[in-house]
């Protein structure tokens, strides 16, 4: 095919390109992923039985804010990296703020507590399953994000994949927090973060291959 | 490109024709073989077309095109298992030297200039683009020479700051 013919073909019946299409695509993917993950959490794990009293404790909200802030900054970064000339800029730094905050809080709580409580703060009652459950609940979101990124134009595939992974991990964590009854900051800082980190690593590895266009 | 995104087919065809000259030269220089360059050129045009919604009108169009052209080049090397030996990172390679056509860069400059106050715009245009001397510009606007220098300097600094913020 001649290049001139190609140009004519591409420019006839040109449709209007939607504005903010990148953010829109990613939002659709997120919405689908969140719906699937939330239903999965509800049917498979069930919401925590002490939901009402738990909602009166600050730690319940702290866990949600932790996951939500990472998800929000991850979304901002993904919106950048989904474009060919996208630079992470300030979003990449913002992404680490909630983590730094959580680590400081966990350290503070840890040294404040009497030594005999230390192991309970670190391991809680569910350390063996926490990160695994977060990863499993993140997978629907992860798949939806990758599917939408393939139609966009990331050129730094490892970075874009890692960002999608962290974003999916943060959303999975948010949903898992409705099930999980742990309330110690050190537990959250370790196991919640581990779940998100695993998703980020998975995204970095898979991004290089699955996000090609 | 902005008009193309709004659905103006004629503007879009004109843009693609202009880009194809740049892109053909870009690929030809790196691949050597005309047939490969033409294939890659077409592939790039199609990719740009199907992903045109990823262009953010508040950022330079040239950077967007370059990023796609570069990605497709690397993708080509990856598929053909060839290593890229030349520096791929310099956006000037695509739009800088050949065909001597600064039209796209010109557009970026125009848009940036419009962010400045009218008086500063005029000063920068006269001194930096039309090539008047400081003295001539000062006479034209009824300002002192140092006022012209300061005005131009401040204007450029503002622009540099804004361009820097975009990244």
XYZ file of C-alpha atoms in Angstrom:
380
model
C 0.000 0.000 0.000
C 1.279 3.425 -0.912
C 1.817 5.765 1.997
C -0.203 8.490 0.313
C -3.170 6.158 0.001
C -2.794 5.259 3.632
C -2.913 8.914 4.612
C -6.045 9.466 2.540
C -7.663 6.428 4.116
C -6.808 7.543 7.631
C -8.034 11.080 7.159
C -11.365 10.365 5.501
C -14.291 10.101 7.866
C -12.094 11.294 10.678
C -13.950 11.047 13.921
C -13.660 13.530 16.689
C -11.222 12.270 19.300
C -12.676 12.478 22.800
C -10.941 14.822 25.180
C -9.482 13.334 28.349
C -9.675 9.956 26.644
C -6.752 8.549 28.632
C -8.261 9.243 32.028
C -11.628 8.033 30.793
C -10.274 4.693 29.568
C -8.399 4.095 32.807
C -11.472 5.030 34.861
C -13.652 2.563 32.983
C -11.085 -0.170 33.592
C -10.898 0.731 37.271
C -14.674 0.716 37.653
C -14.982 -2.726 36.077
C -12.091 -4.094 38.125
C -13.390 -2.652 41.378
C -16.854 -4.088 40.827
C -15.471 -7.583 40.171
C -13.020 -7.452 43.089
C -15.576 -6.138 45.521
C -18.082 -8.863 44.674
C -15.270 -11.430 44.914
C -14.329 -10.145 48.368
C -17.951 -10.220 49.508
C -18.642 -13.768 48.292
C -15.276 -15.336 49.012
C -14.104 -13.673 52.237
C -17.114 -11.706 53.422
C -17.023 -8.315 55.101
C -15.610 -8.191 58.616
C -18.257 -9.229 61.153
C -17.554 -6.268 63.429
C -18.063 -3.683 60.692
C -20.196 -1.275 62.731
C -17.964 -0.952 65.819
C -14.864 -1.008 63.618
C -16.076 2.039 61.734
C -15.792 3.989 64.971
C -12.046 3.291 65.216
C -9.489 5.507 63.481
C -7.447 2.548 62.245
C -10.309 1.318 60.046
C -10.237 4.647 58.223
C -6.469 4.866 58.299
C -6.181 1.658 56.308
C -8.656 2.943 53.743
C -6.900 6.291 53.449
C -3.538 4.553 53.071
C -4.775 2.420 50.173
C -6.838 5.201 48.626
C -4.049 7.772 48.597
C -1.660 5.325 46.909
C -4.393 4.483 44.406
C -5.027 8.180 43.677
C -1.365 8.998 43.077
C -0.960 5.766 41.115
C -3.822 6.837 38.878
C -2.184 10.207 38.275
C 1.059 8.487 37.349
C -0.685 5.929 35.125
C -2.454 8.748 33.276
C 0.973 10.208 32.491
C 2.719 6.981 31.585
C -0.123 5.896 29.298
C 1.018 8.619 26.883
C 4.040 8.185 24.608
C 5.835 11.280 25.897
C 4.698 10.841 29.499
C 7.055 11.699 32.319
C 6.332 10.565 35.853
C 7.216 13.955 37.280
C 5.828 14.758 40.683
C 3.420 11.807 40.776
C 6.211 9.301 41.231
C 7.357 11.123 44.353
C 3.814 11.516 45.672
C 3.313 7.778 45.384
C 5.875 7.201 48.146
C 4.418 9.751 50.576
C 1.687 7.502 52.008
C 4.253 4.717 52.390
C 6.656 6.992 54.269
C 3.817 8.193 56.463
C 2.699 4.624 57.240
C 6.246 3.514 58.078
C 6.729 6.416 60.481
C 3.411 5.668 62.149
C 4.193 1.947 62.398
C 7.604 2.622 63.951
C 6.059 5.032 66.423
C 3.383 2.550 67.505
C 5.941 -0.239 67.687
C 8.361 1.498 70.029
C 5.490 2.859 72.134
C 4.054 -0.592 72.755
C 5.335 -2.918 75.507
C 7.746 -5.550 74.089
C 5.401 -8.484 74.775
C 2.939 -7.040 72.213
C 5.536 -6.649 69.490
C 5.057 -9.999 67.801
C 1.276 -9.562 67.755
C 1.670 -6.133 66.140
C 3.893 -7.519 63.421
C 2.085 -10.744 62.614
C -1.472 -10.209 63.832
C -3.693 -13.230 63.274
C -3.599 -13.305 59.477
C -0.096 -12.527 58.295
C 0.078 -15.786 56.373
C -2.842 -14.860 54.111
C -2.970 -11.065 54.069
C -0.607 -10.278 51.205
C -1.834 -13.276 49.217
C -5.474 -12.184 49.531
C -4.581 -8.656 48.506
C -2.810 -9.960 45.411
C -5.782 -12.160 44.489
C -8.271 -9.326 44.980
C -6.047 -7.036 42.899
C -5.940 -9.315 39.873
C -9.299 -8.291 38.318
C -8.305 -4.627 38.557
C -4.859 -5.465 37.218
C -6.261 -7.284 34.200
C -8.697 -4.466 33.427
C -5.959 -1.829 33.649
C -3.611 -3.786 31.386
C -6.379 -4.281 28.886
C -7.048 -0.553 28.740
C -3.343 0.376 28.653
C -2.869 -1.743 25.552
C -5.197 0.616 23.680
C -3.315 3.640 24.951
C 0.300 4.385 24.103
C 2.776 3.745 26.916
C 6.371 3.778 25.701
C 8.054 2.982 29.009
C 6.489 -0.402 29.398
C 8.171 -1.535 32.610
C 7.311 1.703 34.405
C 3.753 1.733 33.073
C 3.280 -1.906 34.057
C 4.654 -1.344 37.543
C 2.374 1.655 38.010
C -0.660 -0.303 36.872
C 0.392 -3.050 39.301
C 0.724 -0.700 42.269
C -2.565 0.980 41.395
C -4.316 -2.397 41.155
C -2.624 -3.471 44.399
C -3.821 -0.327 46.176
C -7.375 -0.881 44.968
C -7.199 -4.540 46.049
C -5.918 -3.424 49.451
C -8.756 -0.943 49.766
C -11.272 -3.698 49.115
C -9.488 -6.184 51.377
C -9.615 -3.644 54.213
C -13.375 -4.224 54.408
C -12.686 -7.839 55.305
C -9.487 -7.670 57.320
C -9.846 -7.162 61.077
C -6.200 -6.320 61.808
C -5.760 -2.928 63.382
C -2.045 -2.620 64.214
C -0.114 -0.061 62.167
C 3.031 -2.265 61.911
C 0.939 -5.097 60.479
C -0.541 -2.794 57.851
C 2.838 -1.253 57.044
C 4.330 -4.687 56.381
C 1.662 -6.954 54.934
C -0.571 -4.494 53.109
C 2.502 -2.905 51.611
C 3.883 -6.294 50.643
C 0.687 -7.076 48.741
C 0.956 -3.847 46.778
C 4.687 -4.333 46.166
C 4.108 -7.825 44.773
C 1.546 -6.372 42.373
C 3.973 -3.628 41.361
C 6.699 -6.187 40.645
C 4.271 -8.367 38.699
C 3.232 -5.359 36.636
C 6.847 -4.407 35.931
C 7.677 -7.905 34.683
C 4.506 -8.426 32.644
C 4.378 -4.864 31.331
C 7.444 -5.359 29.176
C 5.681 -8.115 27.267
C 1.960 -7.537 27.552
C 1.850 -3.795 26.967
C 3.564 -3.813 23.560
C 1.729 -2.134 20.719
C -3.187 18.379 15.470
C -5.672 20.173 17.660
C -7.944 20.659 14.658
C -7.407 17.032 13.687
C -8.560 15.897 17.126
C -11.693 17.960 16.638
C -12.434 15.918 13.509
C -11.039 18.149 10.733
C -10.030 15.581 8.102
C -8.347 18.028 5.726
C -6.136 19.494 8.434
C -5.300 15.965 9.516
C -4.299 14.834 6.011
C -2.068 17.906 5.694
C -0.450 17.153 9.018
C 0.195 13.500 8.157
C 1.733 14.480 4.794
C 4.066 16.868 6.519
C 4.974 14.301 9.154
C 5.626 11.551 6.645
C 8.559 13.498 5.196
C 10.146 13.826 8.616
C 9.432 10.253 9.580
C 10.674 8.762 6.313
C 13.996 10.567 6.686
C 14.183 9.570 10.352
C 13.693 5.866 9.635
C 15.725 5.838 6.452
C 18.762 7.167 8.243
C 18.502 4.507 10.917
C 17.504 1.492 8.874
C 19.247 2.144 5.567
C 16.728 0.092 3.606
C 13.981 2.084 1.947
C 11.427 -0.737 2.116
C 11.898 -1.196 5.874
C 11.679 2.534 6.421
C 8.444 2.730 4.437
C 6.908 -0.160 6.389
C 7.831 1.412 9.673
C 6.600 4.806 8.520
C 3.204 3.352 7.692
C 3.085 1.464 10.946
C 3.888 4.658 12.820
C 1.192 6.620 11.021
C -1.367 3.958 11.856
C -0.243 3.858 15.499
C -0.452 7.639 15.733
C -3.878 7.503 14.193
C -5.362 4.837 16.431
C -3.822 6.366 19.555
C -4.262 10.028 18.709
C -6.421 10.530 21.788
C -3.282 10.101 23.913
C -2.004 13.460 22.680
C -2.397 16.094 25.358
C -2.886 19.493 23.624
C -1.155 21.284 26.490
C 2.149 19.571 25.636
C 4.414 19.976 22.588
C 3.178 18.025 19.609
C 6.714 17.328 18.387
C 7.575 15.491 21.596
C 4.524 13.272 21.203
C 5.383 12.358 17.601
C 9.000 11.763 18.462
C 8.091 9.468 21.336
C 5.917 7.334 19.059
C 8.479 7.276 16.235
C 11.190 6.263 18.674
C 9.036 3.597 20.277
C 8.253 2.079 16.884
C 11.934 2.125 15.961
C 12.941 0.340 19.149
C 10.079 -2.095 18.658
C 11.401 -2.793 15.177
C 14.915 -3.457 16.503
C 13.476 -5.710 19.170
C 11.579 -7.745 16.616
C 14.508 -8.024 14.251
C 16.935 -8.624 17.132
C 19.155 -5.798 16.077
C 20.786 -3.504 18.532
C 20.311 0.223 18.239
C 23.745 1.728 17.925
C 22.982 5.384 17.562
C 21.673 7.720 20.205
C 17.897 7.596 20.154
C 17.237 10.052 22.882
C 17.603 13.340 21.098
C 14.250 14.757 19.916
C 16.145 17.184 17.673
C 17.141 14.330 15.393
C 13.614 14.004 14.084
C 12.717 17.636 13.671
C 16.002 19.444 13.945
C 18.054 19.475 10.806
C 16.538 18.226 7.651
C 13.800 19.515 5.373
C 14.644 22.731 7.173
C 11.043 22.959 8.207
C 10.609 24.542 11.580
C 6.848 24.828 11.186
C 5.975 22.473 14.013
C 8.490 23.961 16.401
C 7.226 27.364 15.359
C 3.741 26.372 16.482
C 5.023 25.365 19.890
C 6.869 28.665 20.250
C 3.788 30.645 19.240
C 1.620 28.953 21.785
C 4.126 29.509 24.544
C 4.536 33.165 23.625
C 0.813 33.725 23.934
C 1.033 32.988 27.613
C 3.085 36.152 28.157
C 1.794 39.727 28.461
C 1.400 41.453 25.072
C 4.255 43.881 25.643
C 6.748 41.173 26.583
C 5.599 39.101 23.600
C 6.406 41.964 21.234
C 9.832 42.499 22.749
C 10.783 38.824 22.465
C 9.472 38.667 18.896
C 11.472 41.733 17.851
C 14.726 40.890 19.559
C 14.857 37.104 19.497
C 12.824 36.130 16.436
C 12.961 39.057 14.012
C 16.526 39.871 14.939
C 16.343 43.550 15.840
C 19.143 44.891 17.994
C 18.348 45.959 21.523
C 18.776 49.586 20.505
C 16.365 49.265 17.581
C 13.757 47.564 19.724
C 14.164 50.205 22.413
C 13.599 52.978 19.870
C 10.593 51.196 18.398
C 8.822 50.773 21.725
C 10.021 54.009 23.302
C 11.818 52.185 26.103
C 15.338 52.369 27.423
C 17.755 49.670 26.255
C 18.027 48.181 29.717
C 14.227 47.996 29.980
C 14.190 45.971 26.748
C 16.896 43.632 28.005
C 15.168 43.092 31.328
C 11.790 42.543 29.631
C 13.158 39.922 27.260
C 15.099 38.207 29.991
C 12.102 38.019 32.348
C 9.839 36.772 29.587
C 12.207 33.982 28.611
C 12.701 33.028 32.210
C 8.936 32.753 32.736
C 8.668 30.554 29.660
C 11.573 28.385 30.730
C 9.881 27.906 34.078
C 6.590 26.900 32.447
C 8.224 24.485 30.041
C 10.098 22.952 32.928
C 6.868 22.486 34.868
C 5.368 20.447 32.098
C 7.678 17.523 32.604
